[in-house]
mmCIF file of C-alpha atoms in Angstrom:
data_model
loop_
_atom_site.group_PDB
_atom_site.id
_atom_site.type_symbol
_atom_site.label_atom_id
_atom_site.label_comp_id
_atom_site.label_asym_id
_atom_site.label_seq_id
_atom_site.Cartn_x
_atom_site.Cartn_y
_atom_site.Cartn_z
ATOM 1 C CA MET A 1 18.720 -4.188 -16.595
ATOM 2 C CA GLN A 2 17.874 -7.376 -14.887
ATOM 3 C CA LEU A 3 18.888 -8.601 -11.019
ATOM 4 C CA ASN A 4 18.190 -11.591 -9.670
ATOM 5 C CA GLN A 5 18.877 -12.987 -6.334
ATOM 6 C CA GLN A 6 22.261 -13.559 -5.858
ATOM 7 C CA ASP A 7 22.297 -9.876 -7.202
ATOM 8 C CA LEU A 8 20.426 -8.145 -4.718
ATOM 9 C CA THR A 9 22.183 -10.234 -1.790
ATOM 10 C CA GLY A 10 25.514 -8.549 -3.206
ATOM 11 C CA LEU A 11 24.625 -5.197 -3.492
ATOM 12 C CA ASP A 12 25.585 -2.477 -1.320
ATOM 13 C CA LYS A 13 23.377 -2.246 1.676
ATOM 14 C CA GLU A 14 22.030 1.329 1.469
ATOM 15 C CA PHE A 15 21.979 0.537 -2.435
ATOM 16 C CA ARG A 16 19.220 -2.774 -1.883
ATOM 17 C CA ARG A 17 17.377 -0.432 0.454
ATOM 18 C CA ALA A 18 16.465 2.421 -1.598
ATOM 19 C CA PHE A 19 15.747 0.288 -4.728
ATOM 20 C CA ILE A 20 13.344 -2.577 -2.694
ATOM 21 C CA ASN A 21 12.129 -0.081 -0.642
ATOM 22 C CA SER A 22 11.270 2.653 -4.096
ATOM 23 C CA LEU A 23 10.588 -0.565 -6.510
ATOM 24 C CA ALA A 24 7.110 -1.460 -4.254
ATOM 25 C CA GLY A 25 5.993 1.808 -5.429
ATOM 26 C CA PHE A 26 3.349 4.528 -4.819
ATOM 27 C CA ARG A 27 1.893 4.635 -1.295
ATOM 28 C CA GLN A 28 -0.270 6.989 0.277
ATOM 29 C CA ALA A 29 1.611 8.951 2.992
ATOM 30 C CA VAL A 30 0.199 8.543 6.483
ATOM 31 C CA LEU A 31 1.106 10.483 9.604
ATOM 32 C CA VAL A 32 -0.099 8.392 12.136
ATOM 33 C CA GLY A 33 -1.025 9.991 15.607
ATOM 34 C CA THR A 34 -0.004 8.241 18.918
ATOM 35 C CA ILE A 35 0.101 8.900 22.839
ATOM 36 C CA SER A 36 2.414 7.181 25.864
ATOM 37 C CA ASP A 37 1.058 6.140 28.490
ATOM 38 C CA LYS A 38 3.332 9.112 30.207
ATOM 39 C CA GLY A 39 1.175 11.497 28.297
ATOM 40 C CA GLN A 40 3.872 12.137 25.438
ATOM 41 C CA SER A 41 2.127 12.476 22.016
ATOM 42 C CA ASN A 42 4.009 10.695 18.961
ATOM 43 C CA LEU A 43 3.754 11.528 15.403
ATOM 44 C CA ALA A 44 5.479 9.239 12.972
ATOM 45 C CA ILE A 45 5.263 8.758 9.087
ATOM 46 C CA PHE A 46 4.236 5.210 7.435
ATOM 47 C CA ASN A 47 3.501 4.327 3.769
ATOM 48 C CA SER A 48 2.308 0.696 4.428
ATOM 49 C CA LEU A 49 -1.212 1.873 4.916
ATOM 50 C CA ILE A 50 -3.592 -1.489 3.597
ATOM 51 C CA HIS A 51 -6.969 -1.909 3.045
ATOM 52 C CA LEU A 52 -8.178 -5.302 4.589
ATOM 53 C CA GLY A 53 -11.964 -4.649 4.587
ATOM 54 C CA ALA A 54 -14.979 -2.299 4.145
ATOM 55 C CA ASN A 55 -17.397 -4.091 6.711
ATOM 56 C CA PRO A 56 -16.204 -4.005 9.333
ATOM 57 C CA ALA A 57 -14.069 -0.985 7.960
ATOM 58 C CA LEU A 58 -10.283 -2.656 8.829
ATOM 59 C CA PHE A 59 -7.105 -0.855 8.046
ATOM 60 C CA GLY A 60 -3.606 -2.752 8.155
ATOM 61 C CA LEU A 61 -0.126 -1.151 9.078
ATOM 62 C CA ILE A 62 3.224 -2.256 8.808
ATOM 63 C CA ASN A 63 5.584 -1.550 11.616
ATOM 64 C CA ARG A 64 9.150 -2.611 11.975
ATOM 65 C CA PRO A 65 9.660 -2.560 15.515
ATOM 66 C CA ASP A 66 13.356 -2.452 15.267
ATOM 67 C CA SER A 67 13.561 1.034 13.966
ATOM 68 C CA VAL A 68 11.839 4.394 14.789
ATOM 69 C CA GLN A 69 8.405 3.017 14.777
ATOM 70 C CA ARG A 70 8.685 1.173 17.570
ATOM 71 C CA ASP A 71 7.723 3.730 19.606
ATOM 72 C CA THR A 72 4.516 4.217 17.370
ATOM 73 C CA LEU A 73 3.961 0.053 18.187
ATOM 74 C CA GLN A 74 4.343 0.992 21.882
ATOM 75 C CA ASN A 75 2.170 3.763 21.881
ATOM 76 C CA ILE A 76 -0.467 1.890 19.893
ATOM 77 C CA GLN A 77 -0.345 -1.387 21.896
ATOM 78 C CA ASN A 78 -0.418 0.386 25.232
ATOM 79 C CA SER A 79 -3.065 3.215 24.422
ATOM 80 C CA GLY A 80 -4.994 0.664 22.210
ATOM 81 C CA CYS A 81 -5.824 3.739 19.571
ATOM 82 C CA TYR A 82 -3.951 5.734 17.083
ATOM 83 C CA THR A 83 -5.261 7.848 14.356
ATOM 84 C CA LEU A 84 -4.605 8.041 10.705
ATOM 85 C CA ASN A 85 -3.784 11.263 8.748
ATOM 86 C CA TYR A 86 -3.324 12.771 5.733
ATOM 87 C CA VAL A 87 -1.833 15.736 4.905
ATOM 88 C CA ALA A 88 -1.367 18.193 1.296
ATOM 89 C CA GLY A 89 1.280 17.648 -0.770
ATOM 90 C CA SER A 90 2.485 21.312 0.388
ATOM 91 C CA ASP A 91 3.662 19.915 4.057
ATOM 92 C CA TYR A 92 5.636 17.193 2.285
ATOM 93 C CA GLN A 93 8.916 18.642 4.260
ATOM 94 C CA LYS A 94 7.052 18.334 7.307
ATOM 95 C CA ALA A 95 5.404 14.677 6.771
ATOM 96 C CA HIS A 96 9.006 13.382 5.779
ATOM 97 C CA GLN A 97 10.854 15.521 9.307
ATOM 98 C CA THR A 98 8.644 13.336 11.336
ATOM 99 C CA SER A 99 11.035 10.280 10.222
ATOM 100 C CA ALA A 100 13.608 11.623 12.270
ATOM 101 C CA ARG A 101 14.830 10.305 15.578
ATOM 102 C CA TYR A 102 13.321 12.252 17.926
ATOM 103 C CA PRO A 103 14.362 11.142 21.592
ATOM 104 C CA VAL A 104 12.262 10.157 23.772
ATOM 105 C CA GLY A 105 9.884 12.853 25.611
ATOM 106 C CA VAL A 106 10.003 15.184 23.103
ATOM 107 C CA SER A 107 6.742 15.356 20.134
ATOM 108 C CA GLU A 108 6.921 14.870 17.027
ATOM 109 C CA PHE A 109 4.255 17.626 16.378
ATOM 110 C CA GLU A 110 6.252 20.519 17.980
ATOM 111 C CA GLN A 111 9.209 19.054 16.139
ATOM 112 C CA VAL A 112 8.357 19.576 12.687
ATOM 113 C CA GLY A 113 5.380 22.275 12.943
ATOM 114 C CA PHE A 114 2.190 20.225 13.136
ATOM 115 C CA GLU A 115 -0.231 20.997 15.255
ATOM 116 C CA GLU A 116 -1.876 18.536 17.943
ATOM 117 C CA VAL A 117 -5.560 18.350 18.293
ATOM 118 C CA TYR A 118 -8.006 15.933 20.003
ATOM 119 C CA HIS A 119 -11.625 15.157 19.260
ATOM 120 C CA ASP A 120 -14.264 14.077 21.521
ATOM 121 C CA GLY A 121 -12.439 12.680 24.059
ATOM 122 C CA PHE A 122 -10.365 10.184 21.852
ATOM 123 C CA ALA A 123 -6.771 9.558 23.678
ATOM 124 C CA ALA A 124 -4.754 9.552 20.416
ATOM 125 C CA PRO A 125 -3.918 13.291 18.811
ATOM 126 C CA PHE A 126 -4.640 13.796 14.963
ATOM 127 C CA VAL A 127 -2.937 16.744 13.338
ATOM 128 C CA ALA A 128 -5.081 19.389 13.031
ATOM 129 C CA GLY A 129 -6.004 20.684 9.536
ATOM 130 C CA ALA A 130 -5.040 17.305 8.574
ATOM 131 C CA ILE A 131 -7.449 16.559 4.733
ATOM 132 C CA VAL A 132 -8.361 12.879 6.187
ATOM 133 C CA GLN A 133 -8.346 12.146 9.889
ATOM 134 C CA ILE A 134 -9.246 9.033 10.978
ATOM 135 C CA ALA A 135 -10.144 7.421 14.667
ATOM 136 C CA MET A 136 -8.653 3.765 15.074
ATOM 137 C CA LYS A 137 -8.762 1.132 17.549
ATOM 138 C CA PHE A 138 -6.233 -1.503 17.843
ATOM 139 C CA GLU A 139 -7.540 -4.909 17.195
ATOM 140 C CA GLU A 140 -4.784 -7.198 16.545
ATOM 141 C CA ARG A 141 -0.877 -7.275 15.877
ATOM 142 C CA ILE A 142 0.221 -10.162 13.816
ATOM 143 C CA ASP A 143 3.713 -10.881 13.590
ATOM 144 C CA ILE A 144 5.178 -11.596 10.043
ATOM 145 C CA LYS A 145 7.920 -14.427 11.738
ATOM 146 C CA ARG A 146 10.090 -14.194 8.487
ATOM 147 C CA ASN A 147 12.048 -10.925 8.595
ATOM 148 C CA GLY A 148 10.428 -9.555 12.478
ATOM 149 C CA THR A 149 7.884 -7.371 11.065
ATOM 150 C CA VAL A 150 4.280 -6.556 12.528
ATOM 151 C CA MET A 151 1.077 -5.754 10.822
ATOM 152 C CA ILE A 152 -1.251 -3.633 13.507
ATOM 153 C CA VAL A 153 -5.047 -4.777 12.673
ATOM 154 C CA GLY A 154 -7.002 -2.006 13.076
ATOM 155 C CA SER A 155 -10.718 -0.546 12.885
ATOM 156 C CA ILE A 156 -11.966 2.640 12.067
ATOM 157 C CA GLN A 157 -14.088 4.475 14.544
ATOM 158 C CA ASN A 158 -14.164 7.547 12.981
ATOM 159 C CA VAL A 159 -13.492 9.595 9.781
ATOM 160 C CA ARG A 160 -13.572 12.992 9.328
ATOM 161 C CA VAL A 161 -13.083 14.418 6.010
ATOM 162 C CA ASP A 162 -14.299 17.674 4.237
ATOM 163 C CA LYS A 163 -18.048 16.479 2.460
ATOM 164 C CA SER A 164 -16.748 18.305 -0.567
ATOM 165 C CA LEU A 165 -14.230 15.991 -1.335
ATOM 166 C CA VAL A 166 -17.238 13.167 -1.014
ATOM 167 C CA GLU A 167 -18.258 12.012 -4.519
ATOM 168 C CA PRO A 168 -22.438 10.680 -4.619
ATOM 169 C CA ASP A 169 -21.311 7.413 -4.736
ATOM 170 C CA GLY A 170 -18.984 6.819 -1.307
ATOM 171 C CA PHE A 171 -15.919 8.231 -3.649
ATOM 172 C CA VAL A 172 -13.395 10.048 -1.487
ATOM 173 C CA ASN A 173 -11.515 12.442 -4.048
ATOM 174 C CA LEU A 174 -8.332 12.592 -2.781
ATOM 175 C CA SER A 175 -6.835 13.476 -5.519
ATOM 176 C CA THR A 176 -8.612 17.163 -5.711
ATOM 177 C CA ALA A 177 -7.714 17.776 -2.499
ATOM 178 C CA GLY A 178 -3.912 17.230 -3.409
ATOM 179 C CA VAL A 179 -2.879 14.817 -0.655
ATOM 180 C CA LEU A 180 0.207 13.351 -0.621
ATOM 181 C CA VAL A 181 2.049 10.465 -1.599
ATOM 182 C CA SER A 182 5.297 8.467 -1.376
ATOM 183 C CA GLN A 183 7.475 6.550 -2.958
ATOM 184 C CA GLY A 184 10.317 4.388 -1.183
ATOM 185 C CA LEU A 185 12.450 6.436 1.825
ATOM 186 C CA ASP A 186 12.030 9.581 0.774
ATOM 187 C CA ALA A 187 9.990 10.749 -2.668
ATOM 188 C CA TYR A 188 6.814 12.625 -2.304
ATOM 189 C CA PHE A 189 4.021 13.284 -5.255
ATOM 190 C CA THR A 190 0.860 14.501 -5.532
ATOM 191 C CA THR A 191 -1.194 12.891 -8.048
ATOM 192 C CA SER A 192 -2.883 13.036 -11.504
ATOM 193 C CA PRO A 193 -6.421 12.023 -12.185
ATOM 194 C CA LEU A 194 -7.072 9.688 -15.516
ATOM 195 C CA GLY A 195 -10.304 8.590 -14.754
ATOM 196 C CA ARG A 196 -12.666 6.478 -13.215
ATOM 197 C CA LEU A 197 -14.112 3.287 -14.512
ATOM 198 C CA PRO A 198 -17.356 1.135 -14.530
ATOM 199 C CA TYR A 199 -17.219 -1.990 -12.942
ATOM 200 C CA ALA A 200 -15.506 -4.238 -14.874
ATOM 201 C CA LYS A 201 -17.207 -6.752 -17.259
ATOM 202 C CA PRO A 202 -16.364 -9.983 -19.227
ATOM 203 C CA MET B 1 -18.197 15.652 7.572
ATOM 204 C CA GLN B 2 -17.714 12.835 9.975
ATOM 205 C CA LEU B 3 -18.798 9.595 10.430
ATOM 206 C CA ASN B 4 -18.597 7.180 13.325
ATOM 207 C CA GLN B 5 -18.544 3.410 13.514
ATOM 208 C CA GLN B 6 -22.477 3.381 13.954
ATOM 209 C CA ASP B 7 -22.345 5.737 11.114
ATOM 210 C CA LEU B 8 -20.310 3.658 8.584
ATOM 211 C CA THR B 9 -22.535 0.628 9.598
ATOM 212 C CA GLY B 10 -25.966 1.954 8.408
ATOM 213 C CA LEU B 11 -24.520 3.063 4.907
ATOM 214 C CA ASP B 12 -25.447 1.747 1.800
ATOM 215 C CA LYS B 13 -23.601 -1.027 1.240
ATOM 216 C CA GLU B 14 -22.089 -0.120 -2.152
ATOM 217 C CA PHE B 15 -21.444 3.692 -0.874
ATOM 218 C CA ARG B 16 -19.537 2.081 2.202
ATOM 219 C CA ARG B 17 -17.531 -0.063 -0.131
ATOM 220 C CA ALA B 18 -16.080 3.208 -2.184
ATOM 221 C CA PHE B 19 -16.056 5.183 0.807
ATOM 222 C CA ILE B 20 -13.549 2.843 2.776
ATOM 223 C CA ASN B 21 -12.083 1.691 -0.088
ATOM 224 C CA SER B 22 -10.955 4.877 -1.629
ATOM 225 C CA LEU B 23 -10.200 6.124 1.956
ATOM 226 C CA ALA B 24 -7.172 3.733 1.827
ATOM 227 C CA GLY B 25 -5.611 6.312 -0.469
ATOM 228 C CA PHE B 26 -3.005 6.188 -3.317
ATOM 229 C CA ARG B 27 -1.568 2.806 -3.729
ATOM 230 C CA GLN B 28 0.589 0.968 -6.430
ATOM 231 C CA ALA B 29 -1.452 -0.763 -9.480
ATOM 232 C CA VAL B 30 0.559 -4.151 -10.045
ATOM 233 C CA LEU B 31 -0.636 -6.657 -12.376
ATOM 234 C CA VAL B 32 0.021 -10.090 -10.874
ATOM 235 C CA GLY B 33 0.499 -12.618 -13.459
ATOM 236 C CA THR B 34 -0.139 -16.326 -12.329
ATOM 237 C CA ILE B 35 -0.566 -20.125 -14.193
ATOM 238 C CA SER B 36 -2.932 -23.043 -13.207
ATOM 239 C CA ASP B 37 -1.516 -26.480 -12.864
ATOM 240 C CA LYS B 38 -3.689 -26.603 -16.185
ATOM 241 C CA GLY B 39 -1.440 -25.024 -17.800
ATOM 242 C CA GLN B 40 -3.996 -21.880 -18.352
ATOM 243 C CA SER B 41 -2.386 -17.962 -17.536
ATOM 244 C CA ASN B 42 -4.309 -15.250 -15.453
ATOM 245 C CA LEU B 43 -3.589 -11.639 -14.918
ATOM 246 C CA ALA B 44 -5.401 -9.932 -12.286
ATOM 247 C CA ILE B 45 -5.029 -6.129 -11.104
ATOM 248 C CA PHE B 46 -4.134 -5.942 -7.315
ATOM 249 C CA ASN B 47 -3.416 -2.581 -5.156
ATOM 250 C CA SER B 48 -2.663 -4.206 -2.024
ATOM 251 C CA LEU B 49 1.490 -4.765 -2.620
ATOM 252 C CA ILE B 50 3.710 -4.631 0.770
ATOM 253 C CA HIS B 51 6.740 -3.632 1.345
ATOM 254 C CA LEU B 52 7.994 -6.043 3.771
ATOM 255 C CA GLY B 53 11.828 -5.689 3.654
ATOM 256 C CA ALA B 54 14.681 -5.463 2.042
ATOM 257 C CA ASN B 55 17.139 -8.323 2.738
ATOM 258 C CA PRO B 56 15.962 -10.539 1.924
ATOM 259 C CA ALA B 57 13.644 -8.900 -0.210
ATOM 260 C CA LEU B 58 10.255 -9.555 0.952
ATOM 261 C CA PHE B 59 6.695 -8.321 -0.433
ATOM 262 C CA GLY B 60 3.063 -8.806 0.686
ATOM 263 C CA LEU B 61 0.005 -9.134 -1.349
ATOM 264 C CA ILE B 62 -3.280 -9.274 0.479
ATOM 265 C CA ASN B 63 -6.260 -11.975 -1.223
ATOM 266 C CA ARG B 64 -9.168 -11.870 -0.642
ATOM 267 C CA PRO B 65 -10.336 -15.566 -1.336
ATOM 268 C CA ASP B 66 -14.207 -15.189 -1.629
ATOM 269 C CA SER B 67 -13.851 -12.719 -4.709
ATOM 270 C CA VAL B 68 -12.187 -12.947 -8.152
ATOM 271 C CA GLN B 69 -8.915 -12.971 -6.782
ATOM 272 C CA ARG B 70 -9.419 -16.651 -5.954
ATOM 273 C CA ASP B 71 -7.805 -18.132 -8.750
ATOM 274 C CA THR B 72 -4.623 -15.815 -8.032
ATOM 275 C CA LEU B 73 -4.254 -17.159 -4.830
ATOM 276 C CA GLN B 74 -4.977 -20.934 -5.835
ATOM 277 C CA ASN B 75 -2.502 -20.180 -8.611
ATOM 278 C CA ILE B 76 -0.055 -18.957 -6.577
ATOM 279 C CA GLN B 77 -0.037 -22.033 -3.808
ATOM 280 C CA ASN B 78 -0.114 -24.635 -6.303
ATOM 281 C CA SER B 79 2.635 -22.979 -8.644
ATOM 282 C CA GLY B 80 4.190 -21.606 -5.801
ATOM 283 C CA CYS B 81 5.452 -18.587 -7.862
ATOM 284 C CA TYR B 82 4.041 -15.327 -9.409
ATOM 285 C CA THR B 83 4.675 -12.082 -11.519
ATOM 286 C CA LEU B 84 4.173 -8.212 -10.404
ATOM 287 C CA ASN B 85 3.875 -6.150 -13.674
ATOM 288 C CA TYR B 86 3.646 -2.593 -13.155
ATOM 289 C CA VAL B 87 2.237 -0.670 -16.577
ATOM 290 C CA ALA B 88 1.981 2.716 -17.917
ATOM 291 C CA GLY B 89 -0.992 4.958 -17.057
ATOM 292 C CA SER B 90 -1.634 4.745 -20.383
ATOM 293 C CA ASP B 91 -3.062 1.580 -20.020
ATOM 294 C CA TYR B 92 -5.312 2.093 -17.204
ATOM 295 C CA GLN B 93 -8.188 0.628 -19.110
ATOM 296 C CA LYS B 94 -6.379 -2.188 -20.101
ATOM 297 C CA ALA B 95 -5.410 -2.711 -16.579
ATOM 298 C CA HIS B 96 -8.816 -2.440 -15.067
ATOM 299 C CA GLN B 97 -10.594 -4.940 -17.693
ATOM 300 C CA THR B 98 -8.101 -7.841 -15.820
ATOM 301 C CA SER B 99 -10.530 -6.958 -12.604
ATOM 302 C CA ALA B 100 -13.587 -8.573 -14.550
ATOM 303 C CA ARG B 101 -14.910 -11.929 -13.586
ATOM 304 C CA TYR B 102 -13.828 -13.993 -16.844
ATOM 305 C CA PRO B 103 -14.696 -17.317 -16.709
ATOM 306 C CA VAL B 104 -12.099 -20.519 -15.514
ATOM 307 C CA GLY B 105 -10.457 -21.377 -18.813
ATOM 308 C CA VAL B 106 -10.126 -17.874 -20.131
ATOM 309 C CA SER B 107 -7.111 -15.816 -19.856
ATOM 310 C CA GLU B 108 -6.938 -12.493 -18.712
ATOM 311 C CA PHE B 109 -4.025 -11.655 -21.177
ATOM 312 C CA GLU B 110 -5.799 -12.393 -24.009
ATOM 313 C CA GLN B 111 -9.400 -10.741 -23.040
ATOM 314 C CA VAL B 112 -7.669 -7.074 -22.399
ATOM 315 C CA GLY B 113 -4.841 -7.061 -24.884
ATOM 316 C CA PHE B 114 -1.450 -7.736 -23.070
ATOM 317 C CA GLU B 115 0.559 -9.981 -24.324
ATOM 318 C CA GLU B 116 1.930 -12.461 -21.897
ATOM 319 C CA VAL B 117 5.853 -13.525 -22.093
ATOM 320 C CA TYR B 118 7.794 -16.208 -20.255
ATOM 321 C CA HIS B 119 11.620 -15.357 -18.990
ATOM 322 C CA ASP B 120 14.541 -17.348 -18.138
ATOM 323 C CA GLY B 121 11.745 -20.860 -17.599
ATOM 324 C CA PHE B 122 9.944 -19.021 -14.963
ATOM 325 C CA ALA B 123 6.597 -20.426 -14.885
ATOM 326 C CA ALA B 124 4.576 -17.745 -14.220
ATOM 327 C CA PRO B 125 4.041 -15.379 -17.470
ATOM 328 C CA PHE B 126 4.854 -11.530 -17.461
ATOM 329 C CA VAL B 127 3.339 -8.856 -19.077
ATOM 330 C CA ALA B 128 5.298 -7.490 -21.713
ATOM 331 C CA GLY B 129 6.434 -4.068 -22.060
ATOM 332 C CA ALA B 130 5.463 -3.592 -18.841
ATOM 333 C CA ILE B 131 7.413 -1.056 -16.901
ATOM 334 C CA VAL B 132 8.908 -3.016 -13.986
ATOM 335 C CA GLN B 133 8.681 -7.463 -13.943
ATOM 336 C CA ILE B 134 9.134 -9.002 -11.173
ATOM 337 C CA ALA B 135 9.555 -12.513 -10.279
ATOM 338 C CA MET B 136 8.030 -13.776 -7.147
ATOM 339 C CA LYS B 137 8.448 -17.089 -4.735
ATOM 340 C CA PHE B 138 5.686 -17.901 -2.919
ATOM 341 C CA GLU B 139 7.001 -17.999 0.467
ATOM 342 C CA GLU B 140 4.300 -18.299 3.121
ATOM 343 C CA ARG B 141 0.503 -17.425 3.704
ATOM 344 C CA ILE B 142 -0.750 -15.536 6.444
ATOM 345 C CA ASP B 143 -4.742 -16.082 7.246
ATOM 346 C CA ILE B 144 -6.040 -12.518 9.132
ATOM 347 C CA LYS B 145 -8.876 -14.280 10.661
ATOM 348 C CA ARG B 146 -11.136 -11.056 11.748
ATOM 349 C CA ASN B 147 -12.419 -11.062 8.352
ATOM 350 C CA GLY B 148 -11.287 -13.988 6.126
ATOM 351 C CA THR B 149 -8.396 -12.312 3.836
ATOM 352 C CA VAL B 150 -4.900 -13.387 3.492
ATOM 353 C CA MET B 151 -1.302 -12.253 3.185
ATOM 354 C CA ILE B 152 0.526 -13.632 0.929
ATOM 355 C CA VAL B 153 4.352 -13.259 1.455
ATOM 356 C CA GLY B 154 6.411 -13.501 -1.220
ATOM 357 C CA SER B 155 10.107 -13.345 -1.804
ATOM 358 C CA ILE B 156 11.682 -11.109 -4.728
ATOM 359 C CA GLN B 157 13.794 -14.026 -7.365
ATOM 360 C CA ASN B 158 13.786 -11.395 -10.570
ATOM 361 C CA VAL B 159 13.351 -7.918 -11.176
ATOM 362 C CA ARG B 160 13.703 -6.343 -14.990
ATOM 363 C CA VAL B 161 13.418 -2.551 -15.289
ATOM 364 C CA ASP B 162 14.863 -0.193 -17.425
ATOM 365 C CA LYS B 163 18.718 0.536 -16.415
ATOM 366 C CA SER B 164 17.606 4.344 -16.834
ATOM 367 C CA LEU B 165 14.914 4.415 -14.555
ATOM 368 C CA VAL B 166 17.502 3.378 -11.700
ATOM 369 C CA GLU B 167 19.390 6.377 -10.145
ATOM 370 C CA PRO B 168 22.883 6.158 -8.789
ATOM 371 C CA ASP B 169 21.895 5.233 -5.411
ATOM 372 C CA GLY B 170 19.390 2.451 -6.079
ATOM 373 C CA PHE B 171 15.803 4.615 -6.503
ATOM 374 C CA VAL B 172 13.848 3.501 -9.109
ATOM 375 C CA ASN B 173 11.943 6.884 -10.881
ATOM 376 C CA LEU B 174 9.024 4.882 -11.447
ATOM 377 C CA SER B 175 7.243 8.694 -12.037
ATOM 378 C CA THR B 176 9.008 9.609 -14.899
ATOM 379 C CA ALA B 177 8.138 6.355 -16.416
ATOM 380 C CA GLY B 178 4.203 7.008 -15.833
ATOM 381 C CA VAL B 179 3.914 4.270 -13.952
ATOM 382 C CA LEU B 180 0.023 3.840 -12.843
ATOM 383 C CA VAL B 181 -0.940 4.601 -9.412
ATOM 384 C CA SER B 182 -4.880 3.335 -8.315
ATOM 385 C CA GLN B 183 -7.165 4.439 -5.845
ATOM 386 C CA GLY B 184 -10.323 2.515 -4.621
ATOM 387 C CA LEU B 185 -11.859 0.379 -7.258
ATOM 388 C CA ASP B 186 -11.537 1.721 -10.356
ATOM 389 C CA ALA B 187 -9.709 5.304 -10.117
ATOM 390 C CA TYR B 188 -6.608 6.036 -11.584
ATOM 391 C CA PHE B 189 -3.674 8.407 -11.436
ATOM 392 C CA THR B 190 -0.459 8.975 -12.373
ATOM 393 C CA THR B 191 1.879 10.773 -10.349
ATOM 394 C CA SER B 192 3.964 14.509 -10.347
ATOM 395 C CA PRO B 193 6.873 14.814 -8.411
ATOM 396 C CA LEU B 194 7.637 17.113 -4.862
ATOM 397 C CA GLY B 195 10.857 16.054 -4.572
ATOM 398 C CA ARG B 196 12.845 13.445 -2.522
ATOM 399 C CA LEU B 197 14.756 14.446 0.887
ATOM 400 C CA PRO B 198 17.785 13.933 2.213
ATOM 401 C CA TYR B 199 17.521 11.071 5.115
ATOM 402 C CA ALA B 200 15.777 13.062 8.535
ATOM 403 C CA LYS B 201 17.637 13.724 11.590
ATOM 404 C CA PRO B 202 16.237 16.278 14.654
#
């Protein structure tokens, strides 16, 4: 089938939302842990993690300030820090449940059943037992004016990952650990490896 | 294991590159088709596709102008258009090979063995037989000054996808089609579905 711009505009709103979101393909499911200036922890699932550079190690995150993601953006800007946590595929229902619109003053950690943990005096909470736990420092907010979304640029402060997952050349074997992948607004997956390939030469 | 910012800075350059790139997790592998002002076609694999919004339908793409991705950025800026193509897992070796640094004047389509095809007078080439084929219009370049990367913001002009993959609510079932997923610089995967979940409520 073929849909042009006019067809897309004419689609039912919910259909278009599911279609365009899922059309963007597979992405890393990441649980973002933050803390408010009142000490209230927050955990929210994102699927918009972006690799920006390795040295310095910078990751981006797309945030929609008009959504349930608003609290996460505010906490990151106020506290200057946040955590990125990857969980196993078997936790996909708990991970998805963090996207519910809980009242302010309620921690998603408690509500969905992930345990919050703090490491080395870092202010933002981590997900206990998460396969990958990354401490991030807020560096820059980039406003994408065309549609009001925001890119949060952060630098990696600390990485915790089981040594057995890190291959001799530095590659982190997330597939072996069964790390959760998402697509669109509500679909979850694990991965099956096809292989790694040598640096491509003409 | 645990690595802090100082540890990361002290790592061997190649190890750090593989570590940080793969740490960013799984992403959609996308072949970006462009054409130069001399009519030379170009095809390059990216793993930085970002969903920015559904209405208008906007996708972002991170580009490193200091890399082999330079030609793609130039072509997009000059021609104002590009294509996004998702291929099957079985094509992972051909897809990876587009990352080789071919001389200017050589088309990656020919070199790696994908057939280029043009639809409806759209200037940029598509990958014939790709599971998803999206025509994109260049909208905006956002410079991420911190490390010299660029976000290309584009709007969806046209989508081609087999009708059988689009579920009644609009979800595009890329997993059933065996669409290729990547991680880091050289690892490729397909996906195994865990399930889709209803809209989360508190």
